[in-house]
XYZ file of C-alpha atoms in Angstrom:
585
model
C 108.925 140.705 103.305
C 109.844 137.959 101.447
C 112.496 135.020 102.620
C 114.167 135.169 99.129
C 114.441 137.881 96.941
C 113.703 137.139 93.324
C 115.674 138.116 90.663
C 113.636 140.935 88.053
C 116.613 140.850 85.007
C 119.495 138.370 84.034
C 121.934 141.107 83.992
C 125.733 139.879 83.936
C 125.086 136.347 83.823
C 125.622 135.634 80.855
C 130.009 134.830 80.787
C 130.353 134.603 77.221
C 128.956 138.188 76.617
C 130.807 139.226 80.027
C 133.761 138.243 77.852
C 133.210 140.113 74.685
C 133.117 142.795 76.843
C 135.897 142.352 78.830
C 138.437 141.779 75.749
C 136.884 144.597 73.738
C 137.990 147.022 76.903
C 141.210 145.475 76.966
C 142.111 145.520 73.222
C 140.356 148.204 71.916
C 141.496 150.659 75.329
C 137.428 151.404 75.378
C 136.176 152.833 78.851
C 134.484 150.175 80.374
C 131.287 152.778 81.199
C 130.714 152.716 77.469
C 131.048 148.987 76.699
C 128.858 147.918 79.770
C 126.240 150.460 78.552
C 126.554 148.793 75.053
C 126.161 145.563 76.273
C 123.848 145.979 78.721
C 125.682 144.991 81.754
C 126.509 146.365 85.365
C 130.038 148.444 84.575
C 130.622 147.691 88.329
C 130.495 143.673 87.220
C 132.822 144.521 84.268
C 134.932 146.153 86.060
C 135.945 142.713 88.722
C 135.605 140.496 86.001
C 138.524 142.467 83.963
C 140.387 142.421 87.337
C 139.987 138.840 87.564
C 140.914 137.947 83.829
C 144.164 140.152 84.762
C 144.948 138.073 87.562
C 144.307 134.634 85.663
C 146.746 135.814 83.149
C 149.782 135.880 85.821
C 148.211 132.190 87.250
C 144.969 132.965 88.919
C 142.227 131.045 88.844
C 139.407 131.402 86.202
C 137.003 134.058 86.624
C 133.262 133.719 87.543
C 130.533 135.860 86.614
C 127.011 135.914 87.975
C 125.701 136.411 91.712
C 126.115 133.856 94.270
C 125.113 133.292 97.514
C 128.026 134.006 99.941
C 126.030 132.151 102.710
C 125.284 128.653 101.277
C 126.714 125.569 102.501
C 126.906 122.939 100.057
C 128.214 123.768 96.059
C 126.079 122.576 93.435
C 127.999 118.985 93.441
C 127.795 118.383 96.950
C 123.898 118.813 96.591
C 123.451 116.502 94.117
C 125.478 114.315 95.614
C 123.101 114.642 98.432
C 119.948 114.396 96.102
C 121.220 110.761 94.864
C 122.091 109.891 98.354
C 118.179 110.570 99.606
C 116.785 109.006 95.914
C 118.749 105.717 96.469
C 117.930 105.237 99.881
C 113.996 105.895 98.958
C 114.747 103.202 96.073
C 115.407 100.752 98.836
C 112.132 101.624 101.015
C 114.814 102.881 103.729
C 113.549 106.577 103.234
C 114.784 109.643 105.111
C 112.601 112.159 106.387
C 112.628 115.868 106.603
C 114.285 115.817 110.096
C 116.236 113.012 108.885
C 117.539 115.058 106.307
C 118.374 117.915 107.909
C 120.516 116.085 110.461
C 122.427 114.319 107.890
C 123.175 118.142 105.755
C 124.655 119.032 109.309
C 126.900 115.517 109.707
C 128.293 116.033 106.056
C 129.028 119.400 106.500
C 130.992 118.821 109.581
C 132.749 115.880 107.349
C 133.699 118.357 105.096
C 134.639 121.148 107.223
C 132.241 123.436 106.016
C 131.267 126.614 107.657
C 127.579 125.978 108.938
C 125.630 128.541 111.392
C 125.498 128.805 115.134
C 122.485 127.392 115.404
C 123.248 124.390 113.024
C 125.291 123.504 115.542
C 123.206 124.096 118.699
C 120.642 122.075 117.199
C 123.200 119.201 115.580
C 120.834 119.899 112.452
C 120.174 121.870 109.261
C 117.338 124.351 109.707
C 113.954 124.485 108.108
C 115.235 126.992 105.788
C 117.829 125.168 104.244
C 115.558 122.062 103.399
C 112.574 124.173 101.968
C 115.819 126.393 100.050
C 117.312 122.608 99.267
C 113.745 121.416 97.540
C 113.552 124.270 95.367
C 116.928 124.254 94.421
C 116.103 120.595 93.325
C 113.049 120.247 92.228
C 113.256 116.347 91.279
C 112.522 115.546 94.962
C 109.563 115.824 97.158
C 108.239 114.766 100.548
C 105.853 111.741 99.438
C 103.661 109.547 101.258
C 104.959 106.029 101.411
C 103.632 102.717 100.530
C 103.762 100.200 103.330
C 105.365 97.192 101.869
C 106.706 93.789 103.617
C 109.708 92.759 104.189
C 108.915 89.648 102.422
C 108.274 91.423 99.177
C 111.452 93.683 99.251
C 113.623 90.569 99.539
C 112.065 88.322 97.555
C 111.200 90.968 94.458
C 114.625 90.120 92.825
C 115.951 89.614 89.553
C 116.974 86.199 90.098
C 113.417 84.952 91.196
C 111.990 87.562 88.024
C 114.242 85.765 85.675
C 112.878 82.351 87.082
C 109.603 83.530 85.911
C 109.976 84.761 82.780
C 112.333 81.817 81.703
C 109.338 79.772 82.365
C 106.416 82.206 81.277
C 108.899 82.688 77.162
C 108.916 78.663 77.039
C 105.319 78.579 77.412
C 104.674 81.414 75.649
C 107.151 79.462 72.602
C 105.366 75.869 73.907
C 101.684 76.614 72.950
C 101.777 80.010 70.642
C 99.631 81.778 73.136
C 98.304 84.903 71.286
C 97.026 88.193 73.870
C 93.464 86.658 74.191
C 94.746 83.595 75.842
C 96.633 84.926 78.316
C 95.020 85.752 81.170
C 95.132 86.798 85.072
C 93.519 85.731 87.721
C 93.039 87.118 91.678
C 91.420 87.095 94.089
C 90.715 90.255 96.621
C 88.506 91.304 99.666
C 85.249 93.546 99.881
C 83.950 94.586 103.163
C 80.686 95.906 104.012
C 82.224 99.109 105.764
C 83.909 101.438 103.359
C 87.096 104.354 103.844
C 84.643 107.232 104.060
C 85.961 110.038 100.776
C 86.703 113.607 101.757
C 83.741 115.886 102.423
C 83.723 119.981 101.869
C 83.115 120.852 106.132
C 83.841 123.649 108.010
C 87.142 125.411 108.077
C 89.321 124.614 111.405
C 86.880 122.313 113.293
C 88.669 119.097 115.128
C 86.546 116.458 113.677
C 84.742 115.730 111.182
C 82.524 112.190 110.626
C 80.828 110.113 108.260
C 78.155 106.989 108.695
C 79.396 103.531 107.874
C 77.184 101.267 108.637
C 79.292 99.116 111.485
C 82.783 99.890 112.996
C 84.344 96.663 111.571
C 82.991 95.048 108.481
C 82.409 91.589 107.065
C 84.196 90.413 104.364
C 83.328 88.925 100.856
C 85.986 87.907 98.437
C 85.578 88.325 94.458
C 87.132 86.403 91.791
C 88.364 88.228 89.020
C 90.028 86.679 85.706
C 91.166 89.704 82.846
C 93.608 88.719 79.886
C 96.000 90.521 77.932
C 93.498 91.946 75.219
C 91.442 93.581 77.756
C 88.643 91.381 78.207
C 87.228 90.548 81.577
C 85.423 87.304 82.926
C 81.995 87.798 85.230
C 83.329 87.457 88.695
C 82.515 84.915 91.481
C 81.508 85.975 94.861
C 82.235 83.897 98.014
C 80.177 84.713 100.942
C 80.578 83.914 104.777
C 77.369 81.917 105.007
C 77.387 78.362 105.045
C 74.460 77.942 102.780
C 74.340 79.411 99.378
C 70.924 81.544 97.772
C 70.487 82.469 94.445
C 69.599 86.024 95.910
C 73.079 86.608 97.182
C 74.249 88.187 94.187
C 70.837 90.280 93.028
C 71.728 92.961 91.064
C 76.063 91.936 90.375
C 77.485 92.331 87.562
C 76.346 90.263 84.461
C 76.915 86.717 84.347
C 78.636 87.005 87.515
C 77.873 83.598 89.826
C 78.412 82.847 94.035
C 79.374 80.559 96.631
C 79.886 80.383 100.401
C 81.656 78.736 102.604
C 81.937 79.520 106.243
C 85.116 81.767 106.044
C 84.037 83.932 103.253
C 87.959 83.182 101.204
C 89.054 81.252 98.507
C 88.871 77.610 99.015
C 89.671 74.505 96.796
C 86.346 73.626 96.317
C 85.022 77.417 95.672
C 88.524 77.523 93.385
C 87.160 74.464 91.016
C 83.990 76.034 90.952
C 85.668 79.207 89.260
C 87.505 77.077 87.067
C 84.295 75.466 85.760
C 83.022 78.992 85.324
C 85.894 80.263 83.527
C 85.974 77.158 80.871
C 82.076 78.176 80.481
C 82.950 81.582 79.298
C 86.581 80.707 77.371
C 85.786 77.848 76.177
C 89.802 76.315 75.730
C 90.267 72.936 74.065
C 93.289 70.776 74.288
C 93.953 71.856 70.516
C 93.711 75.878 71.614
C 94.813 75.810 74.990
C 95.102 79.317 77.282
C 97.349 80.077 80.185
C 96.415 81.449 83.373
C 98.807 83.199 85.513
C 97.731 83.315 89.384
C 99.574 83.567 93.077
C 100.718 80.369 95.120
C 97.675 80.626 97.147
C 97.049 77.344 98.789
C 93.660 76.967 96.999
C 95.571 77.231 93.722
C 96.972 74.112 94.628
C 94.006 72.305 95.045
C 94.625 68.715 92.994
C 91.397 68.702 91.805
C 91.642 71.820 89.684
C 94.497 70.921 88.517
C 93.312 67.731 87.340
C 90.107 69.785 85.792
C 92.467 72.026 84.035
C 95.236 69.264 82.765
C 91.520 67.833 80.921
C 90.299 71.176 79.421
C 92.725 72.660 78.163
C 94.112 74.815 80.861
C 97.973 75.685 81.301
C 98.596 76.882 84.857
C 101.472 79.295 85.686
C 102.329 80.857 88.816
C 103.970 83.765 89.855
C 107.013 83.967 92.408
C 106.166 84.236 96.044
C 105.698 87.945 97.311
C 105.854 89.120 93.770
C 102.461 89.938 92.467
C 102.648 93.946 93.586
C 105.012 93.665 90.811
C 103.954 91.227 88.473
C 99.856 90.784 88.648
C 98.665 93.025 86.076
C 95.370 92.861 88.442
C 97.436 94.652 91.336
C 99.139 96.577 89.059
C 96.334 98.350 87.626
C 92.548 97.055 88.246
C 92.241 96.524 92.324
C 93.046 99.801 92.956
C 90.653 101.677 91.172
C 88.122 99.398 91.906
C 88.768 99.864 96.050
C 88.602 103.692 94.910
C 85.194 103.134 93.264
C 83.609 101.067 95.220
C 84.454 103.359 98.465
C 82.295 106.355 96.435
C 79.849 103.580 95.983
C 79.097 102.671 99.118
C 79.271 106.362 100.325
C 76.967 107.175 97.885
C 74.587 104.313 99.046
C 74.914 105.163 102.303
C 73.862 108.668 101.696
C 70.830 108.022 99.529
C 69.728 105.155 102.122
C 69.821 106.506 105.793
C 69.375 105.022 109.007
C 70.020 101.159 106.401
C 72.809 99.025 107.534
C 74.530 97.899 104.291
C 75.007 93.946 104.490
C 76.727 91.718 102.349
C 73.382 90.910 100.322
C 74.579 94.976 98.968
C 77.982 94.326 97.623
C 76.948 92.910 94.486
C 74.572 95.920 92.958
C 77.603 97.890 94.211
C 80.154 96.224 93.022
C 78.537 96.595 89.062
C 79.036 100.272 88.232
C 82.601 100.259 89.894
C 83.840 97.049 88.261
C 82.829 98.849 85.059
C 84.348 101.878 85.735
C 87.778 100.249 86.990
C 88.325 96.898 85.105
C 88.536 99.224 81.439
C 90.528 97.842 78.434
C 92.443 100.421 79.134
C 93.785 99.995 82.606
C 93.678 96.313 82.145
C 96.101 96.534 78.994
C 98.232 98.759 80.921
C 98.872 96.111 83.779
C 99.307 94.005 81.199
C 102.380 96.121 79.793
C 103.841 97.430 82.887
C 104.327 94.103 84.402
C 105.793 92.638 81.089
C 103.939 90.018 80.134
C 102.218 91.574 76.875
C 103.899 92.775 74.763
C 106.741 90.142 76.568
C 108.932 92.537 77.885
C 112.028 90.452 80.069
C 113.477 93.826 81.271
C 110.365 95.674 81.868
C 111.688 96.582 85.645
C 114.313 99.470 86.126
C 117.290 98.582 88.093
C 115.663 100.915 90.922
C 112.777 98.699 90.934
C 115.515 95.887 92.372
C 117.193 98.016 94.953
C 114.951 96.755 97.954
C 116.761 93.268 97.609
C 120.188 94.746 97.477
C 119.267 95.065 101.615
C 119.538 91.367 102.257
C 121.409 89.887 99.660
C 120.298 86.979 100.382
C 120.569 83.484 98.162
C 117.720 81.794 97.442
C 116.424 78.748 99.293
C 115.703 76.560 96.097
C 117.211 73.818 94.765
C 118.016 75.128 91.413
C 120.890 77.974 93.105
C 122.568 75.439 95.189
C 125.146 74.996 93.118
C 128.903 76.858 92.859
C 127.126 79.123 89.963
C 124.782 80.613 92.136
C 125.570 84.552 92.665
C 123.995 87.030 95.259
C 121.377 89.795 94.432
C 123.826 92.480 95.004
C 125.785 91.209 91.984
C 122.858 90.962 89.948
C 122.029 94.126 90.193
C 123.904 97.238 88.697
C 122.904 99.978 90.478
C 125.571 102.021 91.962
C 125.207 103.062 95.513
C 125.549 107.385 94.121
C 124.957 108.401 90.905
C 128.128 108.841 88.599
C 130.110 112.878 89.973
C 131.051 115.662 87.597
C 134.878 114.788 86.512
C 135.588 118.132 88.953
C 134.592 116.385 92.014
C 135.950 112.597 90.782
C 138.892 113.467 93.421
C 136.569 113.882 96.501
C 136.248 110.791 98.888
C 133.637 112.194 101.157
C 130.281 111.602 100.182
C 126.778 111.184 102.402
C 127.066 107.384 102.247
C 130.224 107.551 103.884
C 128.419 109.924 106.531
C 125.347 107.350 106.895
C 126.483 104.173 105.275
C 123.492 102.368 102.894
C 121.250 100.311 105.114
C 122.738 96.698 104.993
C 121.155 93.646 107.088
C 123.755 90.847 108.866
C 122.563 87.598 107.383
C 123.335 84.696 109.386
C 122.271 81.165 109.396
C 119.596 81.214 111.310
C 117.293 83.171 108.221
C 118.647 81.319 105.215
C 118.552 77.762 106.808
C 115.116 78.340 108.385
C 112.319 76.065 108.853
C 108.310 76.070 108.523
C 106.772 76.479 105.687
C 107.682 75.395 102.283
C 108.456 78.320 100.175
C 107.374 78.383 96.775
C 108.218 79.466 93.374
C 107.880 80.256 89.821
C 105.985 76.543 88.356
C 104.248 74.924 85.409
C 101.074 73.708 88.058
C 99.944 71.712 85.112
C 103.469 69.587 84.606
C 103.601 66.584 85.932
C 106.688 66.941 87.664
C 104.572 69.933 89.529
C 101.678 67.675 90.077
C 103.266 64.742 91.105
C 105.119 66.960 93.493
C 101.650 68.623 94.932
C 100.099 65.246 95.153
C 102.942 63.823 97.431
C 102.459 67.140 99.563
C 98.881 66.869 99.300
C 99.079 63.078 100.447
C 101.800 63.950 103.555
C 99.787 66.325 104.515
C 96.431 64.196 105.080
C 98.365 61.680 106.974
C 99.839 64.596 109.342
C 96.164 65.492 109.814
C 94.982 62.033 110.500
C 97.780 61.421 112.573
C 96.809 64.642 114.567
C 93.656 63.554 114.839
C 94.430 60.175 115.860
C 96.148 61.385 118.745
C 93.519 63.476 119.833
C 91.127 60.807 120.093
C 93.832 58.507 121.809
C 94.305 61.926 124.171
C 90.077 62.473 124.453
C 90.008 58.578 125.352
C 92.634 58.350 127.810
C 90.977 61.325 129.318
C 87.659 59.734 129.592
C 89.201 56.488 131.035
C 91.266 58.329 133.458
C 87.934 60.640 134.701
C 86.268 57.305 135.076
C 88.733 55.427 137.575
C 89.128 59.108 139.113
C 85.284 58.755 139.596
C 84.963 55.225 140.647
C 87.830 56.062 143.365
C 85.786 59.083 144.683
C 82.948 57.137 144.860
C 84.613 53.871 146.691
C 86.475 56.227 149.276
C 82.736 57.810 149.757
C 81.201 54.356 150.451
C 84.094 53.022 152.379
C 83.837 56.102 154.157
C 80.054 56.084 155.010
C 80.786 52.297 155.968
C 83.720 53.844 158.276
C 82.241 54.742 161.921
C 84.052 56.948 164.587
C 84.545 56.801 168.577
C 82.205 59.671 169.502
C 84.103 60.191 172.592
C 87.730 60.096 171.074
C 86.854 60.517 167.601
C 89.251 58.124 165.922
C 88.119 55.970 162.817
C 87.415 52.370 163.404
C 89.690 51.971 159.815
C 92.468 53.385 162.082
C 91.986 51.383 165.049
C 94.457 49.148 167.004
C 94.455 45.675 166.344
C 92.367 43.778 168.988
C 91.202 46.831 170.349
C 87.168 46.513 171.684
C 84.280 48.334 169.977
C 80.557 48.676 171.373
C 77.743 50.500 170.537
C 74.541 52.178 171.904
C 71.312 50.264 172.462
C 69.652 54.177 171.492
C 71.489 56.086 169.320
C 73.644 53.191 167.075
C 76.838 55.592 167.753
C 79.768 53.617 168.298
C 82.432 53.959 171.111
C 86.180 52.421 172.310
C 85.461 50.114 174.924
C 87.806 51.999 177.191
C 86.421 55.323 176.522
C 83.439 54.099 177.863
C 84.329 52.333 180.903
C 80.777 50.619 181.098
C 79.967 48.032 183.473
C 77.570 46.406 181.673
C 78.670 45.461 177.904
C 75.595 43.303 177.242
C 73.399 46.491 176.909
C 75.271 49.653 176.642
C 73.617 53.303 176.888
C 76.093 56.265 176.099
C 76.422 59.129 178.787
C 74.103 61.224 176.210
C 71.044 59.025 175.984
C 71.300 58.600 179.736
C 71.371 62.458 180.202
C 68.058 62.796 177.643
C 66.350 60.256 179.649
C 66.785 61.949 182.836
C-alpha cells in the first residue's frame, strides 16, 4: 500500500468554477444535485462551499475549495520560508543535512506553536516522512554531494578582491587592445602514476569490490598548460622528479609538447622560464602585438628572470587574486576536470590491456595525448573563458550567491589600498538578503528559521586580521615596474635572509667542531694524566690526591706503588710488597 495516495481527477479544485456554481444555486434557486452534475463537481463539495460563502457574507472568512491535508505542519509559506533558509545556508558552504533538517522543522515548529506528533517530540526531530514528503513538495532542493573547499577561498572569493581584478584586467584590456587570441591562461596541475579506479559492472550485494593500480601511492608529474580565449591550446611541458632530463621522457605526448626535471617534480623558476621560452616559440608576441597571460601567485610566477624575459618579448603578465582561481581560471573552471576524468579511464584502460606492468612516469605522456584531446576542446575552453568573465568581459559575471561564503567573515582586507576611512566590509558589498523576500500575507510574521538557527557568523578579532607570516598577495601588473621593483626588493631580502641563515649555520657547525675538539683534547689529557696517576695498592688512594709530604715507595718486582705507612717496611732501600713475598715462597 502506498505512503501517499495519488490523486486520479482534479475534481473541485478548480474555485472559480466552484463559484459559478455556487452563485448559480443561490440566484437561480437551482438544486445543487443538478448544478454539481452540470459542472462536474462533488455536490457534497458544493454543498460546504455555499455554506461557507453564506457565512462570509455575515463576516466570515473567505472560503477555500480543494482538499488539504488536515495533518501537515507547516503552510505553504512557512515551507518556503524553510526552503530559502536551507538554500542560503548551502550558498555559504555551511550546509544542513537531512538530520540537520529534520531537527530544525521540529525547533520551528515548537517556535511557532504548531501541533507536531508524539513522536516528533520523543525524538526532538521531524521524521523521515516529513523530509522525503518536504522534497517532493519542493522539488528545487536535493540532497547533493558537496565540494570540499578552504576556508581560504570562501573568505577571500569576494567582490572587493573580484573588483580589484577586473579594474586591473579592463585597463589592460583598454591599455594594449588585446583581441580573444591574445588572451590567454596559464596553470599548472598534478598527474600521478596511480589513478581513481572508474566504476565496474560486479556482482550484486558483495562487500568489496577491487581494481589494480599499479602502486598504493603514486609519483607525481606536473603539466603546464597555456589555452586562450579563442580556444586554442599551447603543447604542454612536463616536469619530472628526476634530476636528469632524457629526450625519452615524453615518447609518445602530445605534439610539440617538451620536458624538464628537477628533483621535486613542481613548478620551479627555472622550469617556469623554460615554459616561457616555449610559449614565445609557439605565439610568437612582439613588443608592437603584445599578449597577456593571466596565471596564479605561485612563487615560480615570480621568478625575476621571467619577468625580465617577458618585459623583452612582448609579454604582459597579470595575476589573479589569491585563493581565487576555482573561480576565475578558466583552466579550473572547465579543462582540469575533464582531463582528471579522462585520464583516470586512461590509465584504467592501460592497466587493463597491460597486466602484471607497473605504469611509471615514462607512461604519462602517451596517456596524457588522447585525454588532453578529448578535454582541452574549443568548446570547454571557450566556456571557462565565459563563465569566469574574462571573454566576452563580463564585470558581473558572478551571482550574488556566488559571494555568500565571504559574508561568514566579513573580514577587511589586509592591503594597503582599503586602509583608508572608505574602505567598507564584504557584508555591505554584498546584497543578498539573509531569506528570500515573504508573500505580503506573511510580511507580519517575525518568526522565521534564522531566528530558530541564526546564519553562521565567525567573531573576528585581532589576532586574524593583524596576523603575521607570509605576505599575502593580490591582483598585479607582474610586468609594471612598480611590481617588479617591488619583487626584486623581496627577491633581494630574501637571499640575504638565506645567506644570513646559512651563515649562522656554519658559525653553529664551526663552533661545534671547535667545541668537540677541546672536549676531545680534555678526554684525552685526563686519560694521560690518568695513566701517569698511580694508586696505593694497599689503601687505594691516588698519588694526585695525596697529602703533602706524605712518603711513596715502590716494589723492586712488581713496580706497584705503596704509602710508606701502609707498608711498614723495615728496609726502604729495597722494598718487596707482601704479594711478591707470598709468590716467592
Amino acid at each position: 500500500m502506498p505512503r501517499v495516495r495519488k490523486r486520479t481527477s482534479n475534481r473541485g479544485t478548480d474555485i472559480e468554477v466552484m463559484k459559478q456554481a455556487a452563485e448559480i444555486c443561490i440566484n437561480e434557486s437551482k438544486s445543487i444535485r443538478s448544478v454539481a452534475k452540470d459542472f462536474d463537481i462533488c455536490h457534497v463539495s458544493l454543498t460546504r462551499y455555499i455554506t461557507k460563502l453564506k457565512a462570509m457574507k455575515l463576516g466570515g472568512s473567505p472560503p477555500k475549495c480543494g482538499y488539504r491535508p488536515h495533518t501537515r505542519i507547516f503552510d505553504s509559506c512557512q515551507e518556503t520560508m524553510l526552503s530559502n533558509y536551507l538554500k542560503n545556508c548551502a550558498d555559504m558552504y555551511f550546509g544542513l543535512s537531512s538530520k540537520d533538517v529534520r531537527q530544525l522543522a521540529y525547533e520551528f515548529a515548537i517556535k511557532l506553536n504548531l501541533k507536531v506528533p508524539t513522536y516528533w517530540i520523543e525524538n526532538r526531530s521531524a521524521g523521515v516522512d516529513w523530509f522525503k514528503n518536504f522534497l517532493k513538495r519542493n522539488p528545487t532542493l536535493s540532497i547533493r554531494q558537496p565540494e570540499s573547499t578552504s576556508l581560504s577561498r570562501a573568505i577571500n572569493f569576494n567582490p572587493v578582491n573580484v573588483n580589484m581584478f577586473m579594474d586591473k584586467y579592463d585597463s589592460q584590456l583598454n591599455k594594449y587592445k588585446f583581441e580573444a587570441h591574445q588572451i590567454f591562461n596559464l596553470d599548472e596541475t598534478g598527474i600521478t602514476t596511480v589513478q581513481n579506479p572508474g566504476k565496474v559492472v560486479a556482482q550484486k550485494g558483495k562487500k568489496q569490490i577491487g581494481a589494480i593500480t599499479s602502486a598504493e601511492r603514486g609519483t607525481l608529474v606536473t603539466m603546464c598548460l597555456a589555452v586562450n580565449a579563442v580556444g586554442n591550446a599551447i603543447p604542454p611541458m612536463f616536469i619530472f622528479p628526476r634530476v636528469n632530463y632524457k629526450d625519452h621522457f615524453i615518447r609518445g605526448g602530445p605534439p610539440g609538447c617538451v620536458g624538464t626535471s628537477n628533483k621535486s617534480g613542481w613548478m620551479q623558476g627555472e622550469q617556469f622560464l623554460q615554459f616561457m621560452q616555449h610559449f614565445k616559440n609557439h605565439v610568437r608576441p612582439t613588443l608592437e602585438k603584445k599578449v597577456l597571460i593571466l596565471l596564479d601567485n605561485h612563487e615560480s610566477h615570480l621568478y625575476l628572470p621571467v619577468i625580465d624575459y617577458c618585459r623583452e618579448n612582448g609579454i604582459v603578465l597579470l595575476s589573479f587574486p589569491p585563493h581565487c582561481s576555482h573561480k576565475l581560471q578558466p583552466l579550473d573552471r572547465s579543462v582540469f576536470g575533464p582531463f582528471k576524468k579522462f585520464i583516470n579511464q586512461e590509465m584504467d584502460s592501460w592497466m587493463k590491456s597491460n597486466p602484471g606492468k607497473r605504469f611509471s612516469i615514462y607512461d604519462l605522456p602517451s596517456v596524457t595525448n588522447n585525454a588532453l584531446i578529448n578535454a582541452a576542446t574549443p568548446k570547454n575552453i571557450v566556456n571557462g573563458f565565459t563563465v569566469s568573465g574574462l571573454w566576452p568581459f563580463n564585470r558581473n559575471a558572478f551571482t550574488v550567491d556566488e559571494y555568500a561564503p565571504a559574508v561568514v567573515t566579513d573580514m577587511y582586507l589586509n592591503f594597503e589600498d582599503t586602509t583608508n576611512s572608505n574602505a567598507t566590509p564584504i557584508s555591505q558589498t554584498n546584497t543578498k538578503t539573509a531569506v528570500a523576500e515573504k508573500p505580503e500575507e506573511q510580511a507580519s510574521v517575525e518568526i522565521s528559521p534564522e531566528t530558530v538557527r541564526p546564519y553562521p557568523k565567525a567573531k573576528i578579532n585581532s589576532k586574524m586580521t593583524k596576523k603575521g607570516g607570509r605576505r599575502k598577495g593580490k591582483a598585479t601588473v607582474l610586468t609594471d615596474t612598480p611590481e617588479k621593483v617591488e619583487i626584486a626588493l623581496r627577491a633581494a631580502e630574501k637571499d640575504k635572509k638565506i645567506k644570513r641563515k646559512l651563515f649562522s649555520t656554519d658559525v653553529k657547525k664551526q663552533k661545534n667542531k671547535v667545541t668537540i675538539k677541546q672536549k676531545n683534547k680534555k678526554t684525552t689529557v685526563n686519560e694521560s694524566e690518568e695513566e701517569d696517576d698511580a694508586s696505593c695498592m694497599i689503601c687505594l688512594e691516588l698519588y694526585s690526591k695525596s697529602k703533602r709530604g706524605e712518603k711513596w715507595i715502590q716494589c723492586c718486582k712488581c713496580k706497584f706503588w705503596f704509602h710508606e705507612a701502609c707498608t711498614k717496611a723495615d728496609f726502604i732501600a729495597y722494598f718487596i710488597c707482601d704479594n711478591c713475598e707470598a709468590d716467592n715462597e
